[in-house]
Coordinates of C-alpha atoms in Angstrom, one line a residue:
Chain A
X1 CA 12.8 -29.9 -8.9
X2 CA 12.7 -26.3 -8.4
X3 CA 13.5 -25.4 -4.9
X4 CA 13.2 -22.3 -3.0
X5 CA 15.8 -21.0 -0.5
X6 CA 16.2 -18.4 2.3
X7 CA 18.1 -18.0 5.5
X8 CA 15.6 -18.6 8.6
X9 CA 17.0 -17.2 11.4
X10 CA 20.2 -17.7 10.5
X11 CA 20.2 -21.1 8.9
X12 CA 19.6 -21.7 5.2
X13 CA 16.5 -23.5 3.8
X14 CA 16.0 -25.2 0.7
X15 CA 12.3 -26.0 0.6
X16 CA 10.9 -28.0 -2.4
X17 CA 7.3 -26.9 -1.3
X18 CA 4.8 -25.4 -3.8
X19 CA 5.6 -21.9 -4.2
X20 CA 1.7 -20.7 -3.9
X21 CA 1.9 -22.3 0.2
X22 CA 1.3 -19.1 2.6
X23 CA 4.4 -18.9 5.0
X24 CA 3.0 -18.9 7.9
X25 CA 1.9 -22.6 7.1
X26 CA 5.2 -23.5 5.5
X27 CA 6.4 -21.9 9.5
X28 CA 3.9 -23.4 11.2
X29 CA 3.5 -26.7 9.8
X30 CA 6.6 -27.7 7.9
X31 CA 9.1 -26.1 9.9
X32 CA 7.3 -26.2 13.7
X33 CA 7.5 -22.7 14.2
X34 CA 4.7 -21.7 16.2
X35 CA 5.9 -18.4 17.4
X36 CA 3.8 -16.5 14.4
X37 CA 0.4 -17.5 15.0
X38 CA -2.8 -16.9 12.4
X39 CA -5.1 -14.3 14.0
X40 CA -7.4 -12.9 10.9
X41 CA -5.5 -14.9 8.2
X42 CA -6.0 -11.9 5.8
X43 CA -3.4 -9.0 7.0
X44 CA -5.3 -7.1 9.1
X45 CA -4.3 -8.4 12.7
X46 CA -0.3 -8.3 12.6
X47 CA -0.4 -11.8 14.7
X48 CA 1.8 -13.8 12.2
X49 CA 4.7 -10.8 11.6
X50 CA 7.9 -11.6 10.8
X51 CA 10.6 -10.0 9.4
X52 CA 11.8 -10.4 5.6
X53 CA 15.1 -8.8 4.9
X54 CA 14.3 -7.0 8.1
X55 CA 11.3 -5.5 7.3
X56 CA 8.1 -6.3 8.9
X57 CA 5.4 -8.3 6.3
X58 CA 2.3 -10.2 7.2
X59 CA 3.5 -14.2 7.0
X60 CA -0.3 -15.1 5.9
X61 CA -0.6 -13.3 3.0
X62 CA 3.1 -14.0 2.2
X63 CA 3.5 -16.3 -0.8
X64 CA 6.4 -19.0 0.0
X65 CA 7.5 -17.5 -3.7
X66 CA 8.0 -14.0 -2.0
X67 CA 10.9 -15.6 0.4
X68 CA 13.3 -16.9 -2.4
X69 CA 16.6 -15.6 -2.1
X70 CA 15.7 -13.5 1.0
X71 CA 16.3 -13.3 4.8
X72 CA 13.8 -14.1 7.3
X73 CA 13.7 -13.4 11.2
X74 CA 10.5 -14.8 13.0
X75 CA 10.4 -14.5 17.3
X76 CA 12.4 -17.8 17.5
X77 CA 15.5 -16.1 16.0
X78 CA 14.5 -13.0 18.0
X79 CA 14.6 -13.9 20.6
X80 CA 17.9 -14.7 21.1
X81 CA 18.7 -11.0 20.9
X82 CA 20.0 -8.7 23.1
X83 CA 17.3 -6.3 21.6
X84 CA 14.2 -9.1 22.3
X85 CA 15.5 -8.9 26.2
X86 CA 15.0 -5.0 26.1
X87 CA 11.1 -5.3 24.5
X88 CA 10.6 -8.2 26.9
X89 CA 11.5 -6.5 30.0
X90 CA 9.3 -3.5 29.2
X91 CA 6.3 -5.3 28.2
X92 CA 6.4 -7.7 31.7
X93 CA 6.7 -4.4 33.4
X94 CA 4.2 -2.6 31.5
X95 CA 1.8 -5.8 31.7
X96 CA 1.4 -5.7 27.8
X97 CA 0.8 -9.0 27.3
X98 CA -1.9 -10.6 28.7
X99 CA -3.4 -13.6 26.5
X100 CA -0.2 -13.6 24.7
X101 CA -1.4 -14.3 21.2
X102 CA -0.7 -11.2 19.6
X103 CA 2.2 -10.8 21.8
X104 CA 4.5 -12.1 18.7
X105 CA 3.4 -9.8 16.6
X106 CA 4.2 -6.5 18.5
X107 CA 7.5 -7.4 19.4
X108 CA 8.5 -7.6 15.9
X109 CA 6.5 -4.7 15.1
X110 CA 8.5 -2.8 17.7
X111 CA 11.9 -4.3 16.4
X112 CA 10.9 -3.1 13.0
X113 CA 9.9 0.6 14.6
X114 CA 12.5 1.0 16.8
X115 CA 15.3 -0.1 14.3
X116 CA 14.2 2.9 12.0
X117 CA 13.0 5.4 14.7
X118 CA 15.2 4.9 18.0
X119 CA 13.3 7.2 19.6
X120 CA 9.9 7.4 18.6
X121 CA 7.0 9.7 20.0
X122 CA 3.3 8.3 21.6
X123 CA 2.0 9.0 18.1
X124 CA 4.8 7.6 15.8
X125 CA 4.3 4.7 18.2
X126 CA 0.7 4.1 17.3
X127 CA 1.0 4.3 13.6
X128 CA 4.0 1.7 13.9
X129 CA 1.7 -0.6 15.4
X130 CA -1.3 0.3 13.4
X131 CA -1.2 -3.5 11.5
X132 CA -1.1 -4.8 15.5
X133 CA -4.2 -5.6 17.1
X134 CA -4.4 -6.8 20.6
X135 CA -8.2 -7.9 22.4
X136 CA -6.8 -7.7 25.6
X137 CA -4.7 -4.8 26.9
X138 CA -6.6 -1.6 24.8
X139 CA -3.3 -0.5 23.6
X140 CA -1.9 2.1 26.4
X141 CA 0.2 -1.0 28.1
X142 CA 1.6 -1.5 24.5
X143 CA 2.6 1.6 23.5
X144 CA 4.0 2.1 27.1
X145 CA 5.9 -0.9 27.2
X146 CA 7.8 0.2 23.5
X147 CA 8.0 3.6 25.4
X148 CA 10.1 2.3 28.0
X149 CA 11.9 -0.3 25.6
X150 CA 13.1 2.6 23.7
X151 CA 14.5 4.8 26.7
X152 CA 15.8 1.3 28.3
X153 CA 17.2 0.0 25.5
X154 CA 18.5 3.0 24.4
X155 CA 21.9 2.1 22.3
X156 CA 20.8 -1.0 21.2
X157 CA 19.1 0.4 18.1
Chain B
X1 CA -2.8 -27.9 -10.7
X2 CA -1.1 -24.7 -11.4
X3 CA 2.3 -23.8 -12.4
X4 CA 4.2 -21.3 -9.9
X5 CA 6.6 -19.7 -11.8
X6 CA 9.2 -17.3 -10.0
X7 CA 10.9 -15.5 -12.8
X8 CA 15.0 -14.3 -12.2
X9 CA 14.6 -11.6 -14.8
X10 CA 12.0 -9.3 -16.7
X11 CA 12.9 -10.9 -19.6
X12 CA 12.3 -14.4 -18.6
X13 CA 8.9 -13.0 -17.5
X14 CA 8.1 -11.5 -20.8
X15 CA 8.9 -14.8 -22.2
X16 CA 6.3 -17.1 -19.6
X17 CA 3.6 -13.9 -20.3
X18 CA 4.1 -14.1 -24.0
X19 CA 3.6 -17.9 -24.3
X20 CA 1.0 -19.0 -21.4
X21 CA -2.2 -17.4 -19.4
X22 CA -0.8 -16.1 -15.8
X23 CA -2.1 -14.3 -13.4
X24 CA 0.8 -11.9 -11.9
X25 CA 1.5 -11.5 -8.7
X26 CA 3.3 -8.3 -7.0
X27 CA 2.7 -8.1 -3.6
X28 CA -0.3 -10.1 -2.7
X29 CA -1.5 -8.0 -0.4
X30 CA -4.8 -8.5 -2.3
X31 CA -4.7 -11.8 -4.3
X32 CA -3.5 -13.7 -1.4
X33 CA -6.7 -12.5 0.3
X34 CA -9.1 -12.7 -2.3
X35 CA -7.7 -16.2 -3.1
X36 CA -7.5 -17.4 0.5
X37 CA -8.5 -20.7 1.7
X38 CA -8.7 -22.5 4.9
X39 CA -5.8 -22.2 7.3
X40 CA -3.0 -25.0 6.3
X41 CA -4.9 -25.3 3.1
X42 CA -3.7 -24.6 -0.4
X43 CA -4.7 -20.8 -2.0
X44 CA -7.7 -21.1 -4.3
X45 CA -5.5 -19.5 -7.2
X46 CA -7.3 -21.2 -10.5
X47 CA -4.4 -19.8 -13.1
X48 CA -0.8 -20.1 -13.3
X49 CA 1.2 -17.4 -11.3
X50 CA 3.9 -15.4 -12.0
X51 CA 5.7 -14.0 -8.8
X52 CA 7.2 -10.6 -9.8
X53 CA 7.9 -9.7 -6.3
X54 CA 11.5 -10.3 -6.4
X55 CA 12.2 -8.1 -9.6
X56 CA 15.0 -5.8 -8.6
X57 CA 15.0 -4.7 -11.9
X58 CA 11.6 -2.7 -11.5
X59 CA 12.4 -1.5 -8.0
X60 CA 13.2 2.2 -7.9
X61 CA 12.5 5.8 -8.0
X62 CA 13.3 8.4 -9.7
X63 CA 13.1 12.0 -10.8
X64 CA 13.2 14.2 -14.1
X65 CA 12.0 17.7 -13.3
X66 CA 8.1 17.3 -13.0
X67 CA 7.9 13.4 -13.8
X68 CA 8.2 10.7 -10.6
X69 CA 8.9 7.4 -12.4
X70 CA 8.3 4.4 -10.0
X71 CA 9.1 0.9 -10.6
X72 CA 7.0 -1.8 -10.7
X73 CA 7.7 -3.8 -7.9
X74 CA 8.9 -0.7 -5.0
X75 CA 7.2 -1.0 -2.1
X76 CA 4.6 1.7 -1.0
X77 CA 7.1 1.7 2.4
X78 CA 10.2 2.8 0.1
X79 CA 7.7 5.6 -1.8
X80 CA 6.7 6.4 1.7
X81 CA 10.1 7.4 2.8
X82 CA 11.6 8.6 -0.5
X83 CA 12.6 12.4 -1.1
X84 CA 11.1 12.5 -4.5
X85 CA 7.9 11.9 -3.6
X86 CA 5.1 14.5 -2.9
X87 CA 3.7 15.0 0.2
X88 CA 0.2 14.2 -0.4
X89 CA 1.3 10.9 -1.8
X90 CA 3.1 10.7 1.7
X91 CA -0.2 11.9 3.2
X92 CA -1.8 8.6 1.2
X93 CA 0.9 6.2 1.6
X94 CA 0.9 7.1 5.5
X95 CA -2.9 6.3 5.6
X96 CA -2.9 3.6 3.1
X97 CA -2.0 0.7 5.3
X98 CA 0.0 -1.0 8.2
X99 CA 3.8 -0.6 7.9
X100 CA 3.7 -4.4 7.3
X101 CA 1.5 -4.0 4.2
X102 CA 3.7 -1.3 2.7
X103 CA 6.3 -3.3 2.9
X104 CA 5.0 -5.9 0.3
X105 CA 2.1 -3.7 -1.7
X106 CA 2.8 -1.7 -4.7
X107 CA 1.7 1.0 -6.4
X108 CA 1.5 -1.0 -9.4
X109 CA -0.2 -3.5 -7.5
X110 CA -2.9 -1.3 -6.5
X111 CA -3.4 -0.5 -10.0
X112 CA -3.7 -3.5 -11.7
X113 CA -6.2 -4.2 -9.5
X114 CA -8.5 -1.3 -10.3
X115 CA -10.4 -1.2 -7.3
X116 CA -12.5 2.4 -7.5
X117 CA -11.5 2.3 -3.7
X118 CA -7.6 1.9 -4.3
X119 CA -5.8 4.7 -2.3
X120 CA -2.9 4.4 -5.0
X121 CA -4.9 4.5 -7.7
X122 CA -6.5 7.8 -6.2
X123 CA -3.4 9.5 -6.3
X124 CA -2.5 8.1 -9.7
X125 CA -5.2 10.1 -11.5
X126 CA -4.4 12.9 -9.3
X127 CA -0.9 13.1 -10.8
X128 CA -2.3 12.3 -13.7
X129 CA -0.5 9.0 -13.9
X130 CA 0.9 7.6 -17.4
X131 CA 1.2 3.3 -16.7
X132 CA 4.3 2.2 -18.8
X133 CA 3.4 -1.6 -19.9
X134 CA 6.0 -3.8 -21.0
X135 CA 5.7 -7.1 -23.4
X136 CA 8.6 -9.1 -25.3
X137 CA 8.1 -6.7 -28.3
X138 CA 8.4 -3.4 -26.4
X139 CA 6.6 -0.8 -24.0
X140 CA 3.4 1.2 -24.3
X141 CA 1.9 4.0 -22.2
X142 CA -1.2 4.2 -21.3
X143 CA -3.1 7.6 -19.2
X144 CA -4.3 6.0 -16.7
X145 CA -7.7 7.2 -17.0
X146 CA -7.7 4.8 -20.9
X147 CA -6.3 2.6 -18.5
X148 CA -8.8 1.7 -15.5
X149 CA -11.3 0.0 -17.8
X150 CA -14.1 -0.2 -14.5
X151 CA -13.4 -1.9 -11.1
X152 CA -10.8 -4.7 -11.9
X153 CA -10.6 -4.1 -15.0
X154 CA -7.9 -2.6 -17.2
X155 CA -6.3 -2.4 -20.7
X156 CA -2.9 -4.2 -20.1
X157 CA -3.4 -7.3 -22.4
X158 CA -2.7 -10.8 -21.3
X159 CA 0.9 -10.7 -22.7
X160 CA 1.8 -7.5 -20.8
X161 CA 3.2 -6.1 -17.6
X162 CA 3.3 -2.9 -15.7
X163 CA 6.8 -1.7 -16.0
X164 CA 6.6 1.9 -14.2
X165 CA 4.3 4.3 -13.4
X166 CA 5.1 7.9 -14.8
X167 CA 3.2 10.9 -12.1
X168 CA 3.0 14.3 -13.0
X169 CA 3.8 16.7 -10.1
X170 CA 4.2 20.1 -9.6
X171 CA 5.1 22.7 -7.3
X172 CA 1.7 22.5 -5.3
X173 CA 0.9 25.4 -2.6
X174 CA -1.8 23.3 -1.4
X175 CA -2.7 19.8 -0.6
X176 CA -5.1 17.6 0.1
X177 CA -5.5 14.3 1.0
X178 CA -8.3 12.7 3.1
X179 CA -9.4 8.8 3.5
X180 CA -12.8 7.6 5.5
X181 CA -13.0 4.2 6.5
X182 CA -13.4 2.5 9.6
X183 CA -10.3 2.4 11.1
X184 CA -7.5 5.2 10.6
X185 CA -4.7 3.2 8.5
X186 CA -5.3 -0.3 6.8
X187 CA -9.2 -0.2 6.3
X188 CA -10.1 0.0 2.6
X189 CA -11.5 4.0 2.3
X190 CA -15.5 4.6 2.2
X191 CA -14.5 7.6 0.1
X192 CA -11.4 9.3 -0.3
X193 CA -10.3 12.5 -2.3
X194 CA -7.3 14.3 -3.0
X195 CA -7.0 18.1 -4.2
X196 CA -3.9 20.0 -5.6
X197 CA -3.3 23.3 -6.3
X198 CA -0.9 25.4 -7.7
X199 CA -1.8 29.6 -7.7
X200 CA 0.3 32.3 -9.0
X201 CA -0.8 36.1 -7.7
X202 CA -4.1 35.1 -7.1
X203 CA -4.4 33.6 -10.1
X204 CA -4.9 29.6 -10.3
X205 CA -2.3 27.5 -12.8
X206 CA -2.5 24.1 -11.9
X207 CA -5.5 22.2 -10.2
X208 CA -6.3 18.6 -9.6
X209 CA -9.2 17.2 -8.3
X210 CA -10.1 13.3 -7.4
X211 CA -12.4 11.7 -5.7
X212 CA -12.3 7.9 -5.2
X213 CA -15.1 4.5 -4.5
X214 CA -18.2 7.0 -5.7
X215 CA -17.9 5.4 -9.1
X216 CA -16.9 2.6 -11.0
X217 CA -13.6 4.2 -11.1
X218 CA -11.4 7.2 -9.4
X219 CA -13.2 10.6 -10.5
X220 CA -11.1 13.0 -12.3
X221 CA -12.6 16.0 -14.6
X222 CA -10.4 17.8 -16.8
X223 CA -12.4 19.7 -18.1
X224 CA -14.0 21.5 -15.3
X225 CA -9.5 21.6 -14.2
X226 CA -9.3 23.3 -17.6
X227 CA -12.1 25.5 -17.1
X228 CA -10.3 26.4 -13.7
X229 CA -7.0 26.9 -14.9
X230 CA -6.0 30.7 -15.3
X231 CA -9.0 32.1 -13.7
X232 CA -8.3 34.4 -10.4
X233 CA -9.2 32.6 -6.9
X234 CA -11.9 35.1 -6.6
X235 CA -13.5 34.2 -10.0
X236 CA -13.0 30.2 -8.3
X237 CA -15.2 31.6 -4.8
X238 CA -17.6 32.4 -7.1
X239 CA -17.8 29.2 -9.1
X240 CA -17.8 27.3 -6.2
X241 CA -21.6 26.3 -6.5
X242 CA -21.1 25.8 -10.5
X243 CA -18.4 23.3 -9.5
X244 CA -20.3 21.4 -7.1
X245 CA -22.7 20.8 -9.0
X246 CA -20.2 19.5 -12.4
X247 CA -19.1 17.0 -9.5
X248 CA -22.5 16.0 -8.7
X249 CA -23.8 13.6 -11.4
X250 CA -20.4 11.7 -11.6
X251 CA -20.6 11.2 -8.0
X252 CA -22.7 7.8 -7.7
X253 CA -21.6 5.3 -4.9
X254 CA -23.1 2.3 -3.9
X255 CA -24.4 0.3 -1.1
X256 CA -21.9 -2.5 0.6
X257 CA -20.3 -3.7 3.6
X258 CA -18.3 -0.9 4.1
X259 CA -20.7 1.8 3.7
X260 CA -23.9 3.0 1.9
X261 CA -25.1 5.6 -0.9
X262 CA -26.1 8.5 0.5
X263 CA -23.6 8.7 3.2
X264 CA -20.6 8.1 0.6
X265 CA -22.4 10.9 -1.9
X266 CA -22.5 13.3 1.2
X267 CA -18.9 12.9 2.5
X268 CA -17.9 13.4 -1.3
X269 CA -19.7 16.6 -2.1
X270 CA -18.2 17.8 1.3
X271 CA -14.8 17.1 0.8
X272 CA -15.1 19.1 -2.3
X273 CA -16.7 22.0 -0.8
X274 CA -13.8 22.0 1.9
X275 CA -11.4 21.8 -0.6
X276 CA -12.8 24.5 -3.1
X277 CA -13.3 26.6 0.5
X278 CA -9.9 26.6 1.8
X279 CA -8.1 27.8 -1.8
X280 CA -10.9 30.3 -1.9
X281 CA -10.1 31.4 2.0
X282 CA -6.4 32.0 0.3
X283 CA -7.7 35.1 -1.8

């Protein structure tokens, strides 16, 4: 039986699932990870970001095949970071989450920013969180809340 | 039922491509959409796949003078942020997609699909891209203009992969990259077009011209860049109606989702015009 294996958040995996499942099922269903949720299902919405080798994909058009040998962080892992505290703080007191379903989604998106752009400006914001969409807050709260995670949290990244 | 088949090595790919039918798999920024089924169901993928993904082999970039030779399987992030690579590439690659695409889509990827809307593919025939293909015999080049066959169609045969892509740069003084679609970054482009240009004393010695989904494939005329080549910007102000109208018959979009006929064909011709306008503004 061919198996595939990767680290999730910091335990290994050996999953003898089809190689062709997307991973956000394989998350969802097989492993009860619920923090990545399915928003468009083809790429476009950012809801179901996590991190592979610490770079931000889209987990439903991710091939379990594409995870082999690799790393992957999803929110659960996240947040247990000192880092996750920092974007949390800033987005209760920025009221950037409101519905909460895409709420997953930017917080890795502004993990994967802020780890290669400490201290981004209002514009390098928005294009980091161009694969983000949110139907509640209309995006200032957002960008505001990363704003203020980046000057908060400054050091941690 | 399919087989999934992640190979460890190019070789043992070569050897699964040479002896069964697969459909290869980069990225799957596309295939995983266009073979999508319900949530929680199984992909609709009808042949055997071959994950190339994971290829380290085929992941790099480098230089030789004039000649960017990129790796099947690098990421359009790691082009993105690479010092080898030309700024209207960068101008592209910024546009092309969400940071979470660019992580897993290739250049390659974007080729082998052949869409005429393909933002890579765009500036592929701008830097008048050679596609290296690989089988268990040996490599090939193709131009990439014998290689986009029409939309998803190319020449790689069933047996062979895309190794590298070969651009040709040069020391442009002027750029120009611009996408319409409906949303800034990660929409697929209504129309998009890309100008180079290189001038010496007035004089112009190196211009490219393309204009992408207004045809079956990415528009690029050597001829009229020939024609251009060594003639003085002022002779080029001239032209510019001539040119326009060399453009104008190749220039037929069609009516979809994204967009219709006449509006594609207008934004086209326009871009042009711009782009002809500003080198002539540099007289």
């Amino acid at each position: 039986m061919k198996t595939i294996d990767f680290i999730l958040n910091g335990k290994p995996i050996r999953s003898e699932l089809s190689a062709d499942r997307r991973f956000l099922d394989v998350l969802r269903k097989e492993l009860g990870l619920t923090g990545a949720k399915e928003g468009c299902g083809e790429g476009e919405c950012g809801a179901c970001s996590v991190l592979l080798d610490g770079k931000i994909v889209q987990s439903c058009i991710l091939p379990l095949a594409s995870v082999d040998g690799k790393t992957v962080m999803t929110i659960e892992g996240y947040k247990k970071t000192k880092k996750f505290k920092a974007i949390e703080t800033a987005f209760l007191k920025e009221g950037a989450s409101q519905c909460g379903i895409c709420t997953p989604g930017m917080v890795m998106a502004t993990e994967y920013l802020l780890k290669n752009n400490p201290a981004p400006s209002y514009d390098e914001i928005r294009h980091g969180l161009s694969g983000n969409l949110c139907r509640c807050t209309g995006y200032n709260m957002i960008f505001n809340a990363i704003r203020r995670a980046a000057k908060e949290g400054e050091g941690l990244w | 039922m399919v087989d999934n088949v992640i190979p460890k090595s190019l070789d043992e790919a070569l050897e699964h491509l040479a002896k069964g039918d697969y459909q290869i798999i980069n990225g799957g920024t596309d295939l995983m959409v266009k073979n999508r089924a319900w949530s929680e169901t199984r992909l609709d993928f009808k042949k055997n796949m071959l994950y190339v993904r994971s290829l380290e082999a085929l992941d790099y970039i480098k230089r030789e003078n004039n000649v960017l030779r990129i790796g099947a399987t690098t990421s359009l992030e790691s082009l993105l942020y690479h010092e080898h690579v030309p700024s209207v590439m960068k101008e592209c690659l910024h546009l092309f997609a969400s940071p979470a695409i660019r992580n897993m889509a290739t250049l390659s990827g974007n080729i082998g699909n052949a869409s005429p809307a393909g933002d890579g593919l765009l500036i592929t025939y701008l830097l008048d891209g050679v596609i290296v293909l690989v089988n268990a015999e040996g490599v090939r080049k193709v131009r990439i203009n014998d290689y986009v066959k029409g939309p998803g169609t190319t020449d790689r045969r069933s047996d062979e992969m895309i190794k590298e892509i070969q651009l040709h740069d040069d020391a442009f003084d002027y750029t120009v990259f611009n996408k319409v679609g409906g949303r800034a970054s990660d929409s697929i482009s209504k129309t998009s077009f890309a100008g180079a240009v290189r001038h010496e004393k007035g004089i112009i010695k190196d211009i490219r011209i393309a204009i992408g989904a207004v045809a079956a494939t990415v528009i690029k005329d050597k001829s009229v860049e020939h024609m251009l080549r060594g003639q003085s910007i002022h002779q080029l102000k001239e032209k510019i109606p001539q040119i326009l109208e060399a453009y104008e018959p190749h220039i037929q979009p069609i009516d979809d989702q994204r967009s219709n006929r006449s509006y594609r064909k207008k934004v086209a011709m326009n871009l042009l015009e711009a782009f002809l306008r500003q080198i002539a503004s540099k007289e």
